[in-house]
Amino acid sequence: ARLLVGPQIRVEVPGNVKRLKPTRSNILAALRELSSKTSPNDTVVVFLAGHGENWSGGRYHFLPTDFFRRDTRIKGRNVIDWADDVMPVFSRVKGRRLLFLDACNAAASRNRTLLGDANASRFTAFQAASSDQQAWEFAQEGHGAFTYVLIQGLKGVTEARDPARRAVTVYSLGPYVKRVVERRTQGAQTPEFAPQGDFVLAR
C-alpha cells in the first residue's frame, strides 16, 4: 500500500505503509507502480481527495501539493491532467479497478472525464459530486462529506449493506453514499458512481 498525505494531516496507519506527500511526481509514480505490479486476480483501489478544476476544451485537472500559479487565467505548473496523466496509466492496471474521487467538477465533461472513462475502460468509479457541484467539507467530522460517508459505508453500517449477501457491495455502497451525502448537504452535493459489476467490498 502507498499513502500520500498532505503535510498538515496526521494519519495513523498500521502496518508497512509508505507515506509521501501528494506531489505531482509522487502521485504519478504511485500510479505507475500499480500498473507494473498488478495481476488479473488483484483488486486495485485508488482514492484521490483534493482540489480539481475544469480547463479549456473540457480538460480536467487535479491540483497536487506542489501546484503553483500566479494568475488564475493560466493553468499553472504541476497540474495532473486526467486524460494525459491518469487515464493512460490507470487503464493499464490489471484486475478489478476501483477509483474514488473526492474533488469538485469531475463530471462536468462526461465524455472526457471520470464517469465516461470509467464506462469506456471498464473500471468502477465513485465521485464526490455531480457536474459543477462543490465537494463539501464536514468540519466536525474532519473529512469531506463524500469521504466521511464513504468510510462509514465501508465500515459496514446497516444502510450500506446488501442484506442478501450480508456485506457491503458495489451496488449497495453507491446508492447509500449518494443518498446520505445528498441528505446531509441538503441537496447541494450529489455523488455519482459508475459500477462495472457487483462484488463484495467489505463484510
PDB file of C-alpha atoms in Angstrom:
ATOM      1  CA  ALA A   1       0.000   0.000   0.000  1.00  0.00           C
ATOM      2  CA  ARG A   2       1.115   3.558  -0.648  1.00  0.00           C
ATOM      3  CA  LEU A   3      -0.285   6.528   1.274  1.00  0.00           C
ATOM      4  CA  LEU A   4       0.217  10.092   0.070  1.00  0.00           C
ATOM      5  CA  VAL A   5      -0.924  12.704   2.597  1.00  0.00           C
ATOM      6  CA  GLY A   6      -0.616  16.456   2.918  1.00  0.00           C
ATOM      7  CA  PRO A   7       1.936  17.792   5.420  1.00  0.00           C
ATOM      8  CA  GLN A   8      -0.726  19.252   7.711  1.00  0.00           C
ATOM      9  CA  ILE A   9      -2.608  15.962   8.101  1.00  0.00           C
ATOM     10  CA  ARG A  10      -1.803  13.320  10.696  1.00  0.00           C
ATOM     11  CA  VAL A  11      -2.788   9.838   9.632  1.00  0.00           C
ATOM     12  CA  GLU A  12      -2.102   6.762  11.727  1.00  0.00           C
ATOM     13  CA  VAL A  13      -1.973   3.628   9.594  1.00  0.00           C
ATOM     14  CA  PRO A  14      -0.796   0.283  10.986  1.00  0.00           C
ATOM     15  CA  GLY A  15       1.458  -1.996   9.005  1.00  0.00           C
ATOM     16  CA  ASN A  16       4.106  -1.430   6.405  1.00  0.00           C
ATOM     17  CA  VAL A  17       2.719   1.571   4.540  1.00  0.00           C
ATOM     18  CA  LYS A  18       4.885   4.099   2.722  1.00  0.00           C
ATOM     19  CA  ARG A  19       3.868   7.715   3.365  1.00  0.00           C
ATOM     20  CA  LEU A  20       4.816  10.508   0.978  1.00  0.00           C
ATOM     21  CA  LYS A  21       3.497  13.948   0.108  1.00  0.00           C
ATOM     22  CA  PRO A  22       0.941  14.048  -2.739  1.00  0.00           C
ATOM     23  CA  THR A  23       3.111  15.954  -5.210  1.00  0.00           C
ATOM     24  CA  ARG A  24       2.699  15.514  -8.948  1.00  0.00           C
ATOM     25  CA  SER A  25       5.723  13.237  -9.223  1.00  0.00           C
ATOM     26  CA  ASN A  26       4.753  11.100  -6.212  1.00  0.00           C
ATOM     27  CA  ILE A  27       1.166  10.637  -7.388  1.00  0.00           C
ATOM     28  CA  LEU A  28       2.218   9.630 -10.895  1.00  0.00           C
ATOM     29  CA  ALA A  29       4.940   7.329  -9.545  1.00  0.00           C
ATOM     30  CA  ALA A  30       2.382   5.571  -7.342  1.00  0.00           C
ATOM     31  CA  LEU A  31       0.058   5.072 -10.315  1.00  0.00           C
ATOM     32  CA  ARG A  32       2.889   3.729 -12.468  1.00  0.00           C
ATOM     33  CA  GLU A  33       3.835   1.310  -9.695  1.00  0.00           C
ATOM     34  CA  LEU A  34       0.278  -0.019  -9.671  1.00  0.00           C
ATOM     35  CA  SER A  35       0.276  -0.564 -13.414  1.00  0.00           C
ATOM     36  CA  SER A  36       3.540  -2.516 -13.259  1.00  0.00           C
ATOM     37  CA  LYS A  37       2.822  -4.750 -10.262  1.00  0.00           C
ATOM     38  CA  THR A  38      -0.801  -5.818 -10.564  1.00  0.00           C
ATOM     39  CA  SER A  39      -2.153  -9.126 -11.836  1.00  0.00           C
ATOM     40  CA  PRO A  40      -5.569 -10.068 -13.272  1.00  0.00           C
ATOM     41  CA  ASN A  41      -6.553 -11.553  -9.896  1.00  0.00           C
ATOM     42  CA  ASP A  42      -5.949  -8.337  -7.942  1.00  0.00           C
ATOM     43  CA  THR A  43      -8.470  -5.768  -6.772  1.00  0.00           C
ATOM     44  CA  VAL A  44      -6.908  -2.312  -7.052  1.00  0.00           C
ATOM     45  CA  VAL A  45      -8.306   0.682  -5.163  1.00  0.00           C
ATOM     46  CA  VAL A  46      -7.198   4.266  -5.796  1.00  0.00           C
ATOM     47  CA  PHE A  47      -8.566   7.083  -3.628  1.00  0.00           C
ATOM     48  CA  LEU A  48      -7.892  10.709  -4.573  1.00  0.00           C
ATOM     49  CA  ALA A  49      -9.024  13.612  -2.413  1.00  0.00           C
ATOM     50  CA  GLY A  50      -8.130  17.213  -3.085  1.00  0.00           C
ATOM     51  CA  HIS A  51      -8.827  20.073  -5.465  1.00  0.00           C
ATOM     52  CA  GLY A  52      -9.851  19.705  -9.077  1.00  0.00           C
ATOM     53  CA  GLU A  53     -10.858  22.116 -11.816  1.00  0.00           C
ATOM     54  CA  ASN A  54     -12.029  22.179 -15.392  1.00  0.00           C
ATOM     55  CA  TRP A  55      -9.973  23.925 -18.028  1.00  0.00           C
ATOM     56  CA  SER A  56     -10.414  24.840 -21.681  1.00  0.00           C
ATOM     57  CA  GLY A  57     -11.597  22.136 -24.062  1.00  0.00           C
ATOM     58  CA  GLY A  58     -13.238  20.083 -21.304  1.00  0.00           C
ATOM     59  CA  ARG A  59      -9.910  19.144 -19.709  1.00  0.00           C
ATOM     60  CA  TYR A  60      -9.980  18.141 -16.061  1.00  0.00           C
ATOM     61  CA  HIS A  61      -7.019  18.654 -13.739  1.00  0.00           C
ATOM     62  CA  PHE A  62      -6.069  17.626 -10.209  1.00  0.00           C
ATOM     63  CA  LEU A  63      -4.062  20.135  -8.207  1.00  0.00           C
ATOM     64  CA  PRO A  64      -1.385  18.382  -6.108  1.00  0.00           C
ATOM     65  CA  THR A  65       0.503  19.955  -3.202  1.00  0.00           C
ATOM     66  CA  ASP A  66       3.252  21.340  -5.449  1.00  0.00           C
ATOM     67  CA  PHE A  67       0.791  23.025  -7.834  1.00  0.00           C
ATOM     68  CA  PHE A  68       1.717  26.656  -8.482  1.00  0.00           C
ATOM     69  CA  ARG A  69       0.423  29.623 -10.467  1.00  0.00           C
ATOM     70  CA  ARG A  70       0.388  33.392 -10.074  1.00  0.00           C
ATOM     71  CA  ASP A  71      -2.551  34.142 -12.355  1.00  0.00           C
ATOM     72  CA  THR A  72      -5.900  32.313 -12.456  1.00  0.00           C
ATOM     73  CA  ARG A  73      -6.054  32.876 -16.221  1.00  0.00           C
ATOM     74  CA  ILE A  74      -3.306  30.311 -16.746  1.00  0.00           C
ATOM     75  CA  LYS A  75      -3.291  26.603 -15.985  1.00  0.00           C
ATOM     76  CA  GLY A  76      -0.252  26.730 -13.715  1.00  0.00           C
ATOM     77  CA  ARG A  77       2.590  24.313 -13.073  1.00  0.00           C
ATOM     78  CA  ASN A  78       2.498  20.695 -11.866  1.00  0.00           C
ATOM     79  CA  VAL A  79      -1.171  20.022 -12.592  1.00  0.00           C
ATOM     80  CA  ILE A  80      -2.179  16.388 -13.090  1.00  0.00           C
ATOM     81  CA  ASP A  81      -4.182  16.132 -16.274  1.00  0.00           C
ATOM     82  CA  TRP A  82      -6.873  13.450 -16.135  1.00  0.00           C
ATOM     83  CA  ALA A  83      -6.680  12.489 -19.804  1.00  0.00           C
ATOM     84  CA  ASP A  84      -2.916  12.713 -20.296  1.00  0.00           C
ATOM     85  CA  ASP A  85      -1.529  11.665 -16.907  1.00  0.00           C
ATOM     86  CA  VAL A  86      -4.059   9.473 -15.106  1.00  0.00           C
ATOM     87  CA  MET A  87      -6.056   7.502 -17.682  1.00  0.00           C
ATOM     88  CA  PRO A  88      -3.119   6.125 -19.730  1.00  0.00           C
ATOM     89  CA  VAL A  89      -1.639   4.621 -16.561  1.00  0.00           C
ATOM     90  CA  PHE A  90      -4.855   3.564 -14.813  1.00  0.00           C
ATOM     91  CA  SER A  91      -6.126   1.841 -17.959  1.00  0.00           C
ATOM     92  CA  ARG A  92      -3.089  -0.477 -17.852  1.00  0.00           C
ATOM     93  CA  VAL A  93      -3.728  -1.608 -14.278  1.00  0.00           C
ATOM     94  CA  LYS A  94      -4.726  -5.274 -14.244  1.00  0.00           C
ATOM     95  CA  GLY A  95      -7.528  -6.819 -12.213  1.00  0.00           C
ATOM     96  CA  ARG A  96     -10.651  -5.199 -10.820  1.00  0.00           C
ATOM     97  CA  ARG A  97     -10.191  -1.447 -10.524  1.00  0.00           C
ATOM     98  CA  LEU A  98     -11.993   0.978  -8.227  1.00  0.00           C
ATOM     99  CA  LEU A  99     -11.430   4.709  -8.245  1.00  0.00           C
ATOM    100  CA  PHE A 100     -12.797   7.016  -5.531  1.00  0.00           C
ATOM    101  CA  LEU A 101     -12.531  10.746  -6.211  1.00  0.00           C
ATOM    102  CA  ASP A 102     -13.360  13.406  -3.616  1.00  0.00           C
ATOM    103  CA  ALA A 103     -12.964  16.589  -5.662  1.00  0.00           C
ATOM    104  CA  CYS A 104     -15.153  19.117  -7.447  1.00  0.00           C
ATOM    105  CA  ASN A 105     -16.313  19.175 -11.061  1.00  0.00           C
ATOM    106  CA  ALA A 106     -15.056  15.765 -12.192  1.00  0.00           C
ATOM    107  CA  ALA A 107     -18.258  15.072 -14.114  1.00  0.00           C
ATOM    108  CA  ALA A 108     -18.576  18.388 -15.907  1.00  0.00           C
ATOM    109  CA  SER A 109     -17.461  16.922 -19.231  1.00  0.00           C
ATOM    110  CA  ARG A 110     -18.842  13.413 -19.119  1.00  0.00           C
ATOM    111  CA  ASN A 111     -17.454  12.148 -22.396  1.00  0.00           C
ATOM    112  CA  ARG A 112     -13.915  13.026 -21.346  1.00  0.00           C
ATOM    113  CA  THR A 113     -13.701  12.689 -17.597  1.00  0.00           C
ATOM    114  CA  LEU A 114     -14.311  10.241 -14.807  1.00  0.00           C
ATOM    115  CA  LEU A 115     -17.655   8.540 -15.421  1.00  0.00           C
ATOM    116  CA  GLY A 116     -17.295   8.446 -19.183  1.00  0.00           C
ATOM    117  CA  ASP A 117     -13.825   6.943 -18.962  1.00  0.00           C
ATOM    118  CA  ALA A 118     -14.942   4.507 -16.269  1.00  0.00           C
ATOM    119  CA  ASN A 119     -17.597   3.099 -18.569  1.00  0.00           C
ATOM    120  CA  ALA A 120     -15.286   3.041 -21.588  1.00  0.00           C
ATOM    121  CA  SER A 121     -12.352   1.444 -19.757  1.00  0.00           C
ATOM    122  CA  ARG A 122     -14.486  -0.774 -17.513  1.00  0.00           C
ATOM    123  CA  PHE A 123     -13.449   0.320 -14.047  1.00  0.00           C
ATOM    124  CA  THR A 124     -15.749   1.186 -11.152  1.00  0.00           C
ATOM    125  CA  ALA A 125     -15.750   4.873 -10.271  1.00  0.00           C
ATOM    126  CA  PHE A 126     -17.239   6.753  -7.332  1.00  0.00           C
ATOM    127  CA  GLN A 127     -17.081  10.548  -7.448  1.00  0.00           C
ATOM    128  CA  ALA A 128     -17.970  13.068  -4.779  1.00  0.00           C
ATOM    129  CA  ALA A 129     -20.234  15.406  -6.730  1.00  0.00           C
ATOM    130  CA  SER A 130     -22.135  15.729  -9.959  1.00  0.00           C
ATOM    131  CA  SER A 131     -21.449  18.266 -12.679  1.00  0.00           C
ATOM    132  CA  ASP A 132     -20.294  21.684 -11.473  1.00  0.00           C
ATOM    133  CA  GLN A 133     -21.075  20.995  -7.824  1.00  0.00           C
ATOM    134  CA  GLN A 134     -18.827  21.817  -4.910  1.00  0.00           C
ATOM    135  CA  ALA A 135     -17.479  18.960  -2.806  1.00  0.00           C
ATOM    136  CA  TRP A 136     -18.409  20.000   0.729  1.00  0.00           C
ATOM    137  CA  GLU A 137     -16.496  19.512   3.953  1.00  0.00           C
ATOM    138  CA  PHE A 138     -17.849  18.219   7.271  1.00  0.00           C
ATOM    139  CA  ALA A 139     -15.902  20.405   9.719  1.00  0.00           C
ATOM    140  CA  GLN A 140     -16.891  18.464  12.831  1.00  0.00           C
ATOM    141  CA  GLU A 141     -16.003  15.077  11.331  1.00  0.00           C
ATOM    142  CA  GLY A 142     -12.752  16.364   9.800  1.00  0.00           C
ATOM    143  CA  HIS A 143     -13.479  14.939   6.342  1.00  0.00           C
ATOM    144  CA  GLY A 144     -15.098  15.838   3.093  1.00  0.00           C
ATOM    145  CA  ALA A 145     -18.774  14.891   3.024  1.00  0.00           C
ATOM    146  CA  PHE A 146     -18.182  12.182   0.438  1.00  0.00           C
ATOM    147  CA  THR A 147     -15.136  10.740   2.213  1.00  0.00           C
ATOM    148  CA  TYR A 148     -16.823  10.619   5.607  1.00  0.00           C
ATOM    149  CA  VAL A 149     -19.950   8.868   4.330  1.00  0.00           C
ATOM    150  CA  LEU A 150     -17.832   6.507   2.212  1.00  0.00           C
ATOM    151  CA  ILE A 151     -15.793   5.476   5.267  1.00  0.00           C
ATOM    152  CA  GLN A 152     -18.948   4.830   7.281  1.00  0.00           C
ATOM    153  CA  GLY A 153     -20.317   2.706   4.466  1.00  0.00           C
ATOM    154  CA  LEU A 154     -17.161   0.630   4.167  1.00  0.00           C
ATOM    155  CA  LYS A 155     -17.213   0.106   7.928  1.00  0.00           C
ATOM    156  CA  GLY A 156     -20.462  -1.760   7.392  1.00  0.00           C
ATOM    157  CA  VAL A 157     -23.276   0.477   8.612  1.00  0.00           C
ATOM    158  CA  THR A 158     -26.588  -1.310   8.120  1.00  0.00           C
ATOM    159  CA  GLU A 159     -27.874   1.125   5.484  1.00  0.00           C
ATOM    160  CA  ALA A 160     -24.865   0.411   3.248  1.00  0.00           C
ATOM    161  CA  ARG A 161     -25.095  -3.381   3.380  1.00  0.00           C
ATOM    162  CA  ASP A 162     -26.673  -5.776   0.925  1.00  0.00           C
ATOM    163  CA  PRO A 163     -28.963  -7.803   3.232  1.00  0.00           C
ATOM    164  CA  ALA A 164     -28.972 -10.842   0.967  1.00  0.00           C
ATOM    165  CA  ARG A 165     -25.168 -11.056   0.864  1.00  0.00           C
ATOM    166  CA  ARG A 166     -24.662  -9.676   4.382  1.00  0.00           C
ATOM    167  CA  ALA A 167     -21.896  -7.459   3.081  1.00  0.00           C
ATOM    168  CA  VAL A 168     -21.150  -4.049   1.609  1.00  0.00           C
ATOM    169  CA  THR A 169     -21.086  -4.393  -2.173  1.00  0.00           C
ATOM    170  CA  VAL A 170     -20.522  -2.007  -5.060  1.00  0.00           C
ATOM    171  CA  TYR A 171     -24.256  -1.884  -5.749  1.00  0.00           C
ATOM    172  CA  SER A 172     -25.206  -1.278  -2.125  1.00  0.00           C
ATOM    173  CA  LEU A 173     -22.465   1.265  -1.372  1.00  0.00           C
ATOM    174  CA  GLY A 174     -23.113   3.577  -4.334  1.00  0.00           C
ATOM    175  CA  PRO A 175     -26.771   4.374  -3.596  1.00  0.00           C
ATOM    176  CA  TYR A 176     -26.013   4.650   0.137  1.00  0.00           C
ATOM    177  CA  VAL A 177     -23.268   7.242  -0.387  1.00  0.00           C
ATOM    178  CA  LYS A 178     -25.386   9.226  -2.823  1.00  0.00           C
ATOM    179  CA  ARG A 179     -28.447   9.186  -0.563  1.00  0.00           C
ATOM    180  CA  VAL A 180     -26.690  10.140   2.666  1.00  0.00           C
ATOM    181  CA  VAL A 181     -24.432  12.849   1.211  1.00  0.00           C
ATOM    182  CA  GLU A 182     -27.353  14.393  -0.640  1.00  0.00           C
ATOM    183  CA  ARG A 183     -29.421  14.381   2.558  1.00  0.00           C
ATOM    184  CA  ARG A 184     -26.699  15.775   4.812  1.00  0.00           C
ATOM    185  CA  THR A 185     -25.783  18.564   2.369  1.00  0.00           C
ATOM    186  CA  GLN A 186     -29.470  19.366   1.779  1.00  0.00           C
ATOM    187  CA  GLY A 187     -29.174  18.579  -1.890  1.00  0.00           C
ATOM    188  CA  ALA A 188     -26.083  20.715  -2.518  1.00  0.00           C
ATOM    189  CA  GLN A 189     -23.889  17.699  -3.318  1.00  0.00           C
ATOM    190  CA  THR A 190     -24.908  14.573  -5.206  1.00  0.00           C
ATOM    191  CA  PRO A 191     -22.276  11.825  -5.535  1.00  0.00           C
ATOM    192  CA  GLU A 192     -22.372   9.637  -8.621  1.00  0.00           C
ATOM    193  CA  PHE A 193     -20.929   6.252  -9.450  1.00  0.00           C
ATOM    194  CA  ALA A 194     -20.332   4.094 -12.496  1.00  0.00           C
ATOM    195  CA  PRO A 195     -20.285   0.405 -11.493  1.00  0.00           C
ATOM    196  CA  GLN A 196     -18.727  -2.348 -13.577  1.00  0.00           C
ATOM    197  CA  GLY A 197     -20.360  -5.347 -11.973  1.00  0.00           C
ATOM    198  CA  ASP A 198     -21.230  -6.058  -8.359  1.00  0.00           C
ATOM    199  CA  PHE A 199     -18.819  -7.592  -5.873  1.00  0.00           C
ATOM    200  CA  VAL A 200     -18.189  -7.535  -2.140  1.00  0.00           C
ATOM    201  CA  LEU A 201     -16.141  -4.624  -0.776  1.00  0.00           C
ATOM    202  CA  ALA A 202     -16.390  -5.279   2.970  1.00  0.00           C
ATOM    203  CA  ARG A 203     -18.013  -7.651   5.432  1.00  0.00           C
TER     204      ARG A 203
END
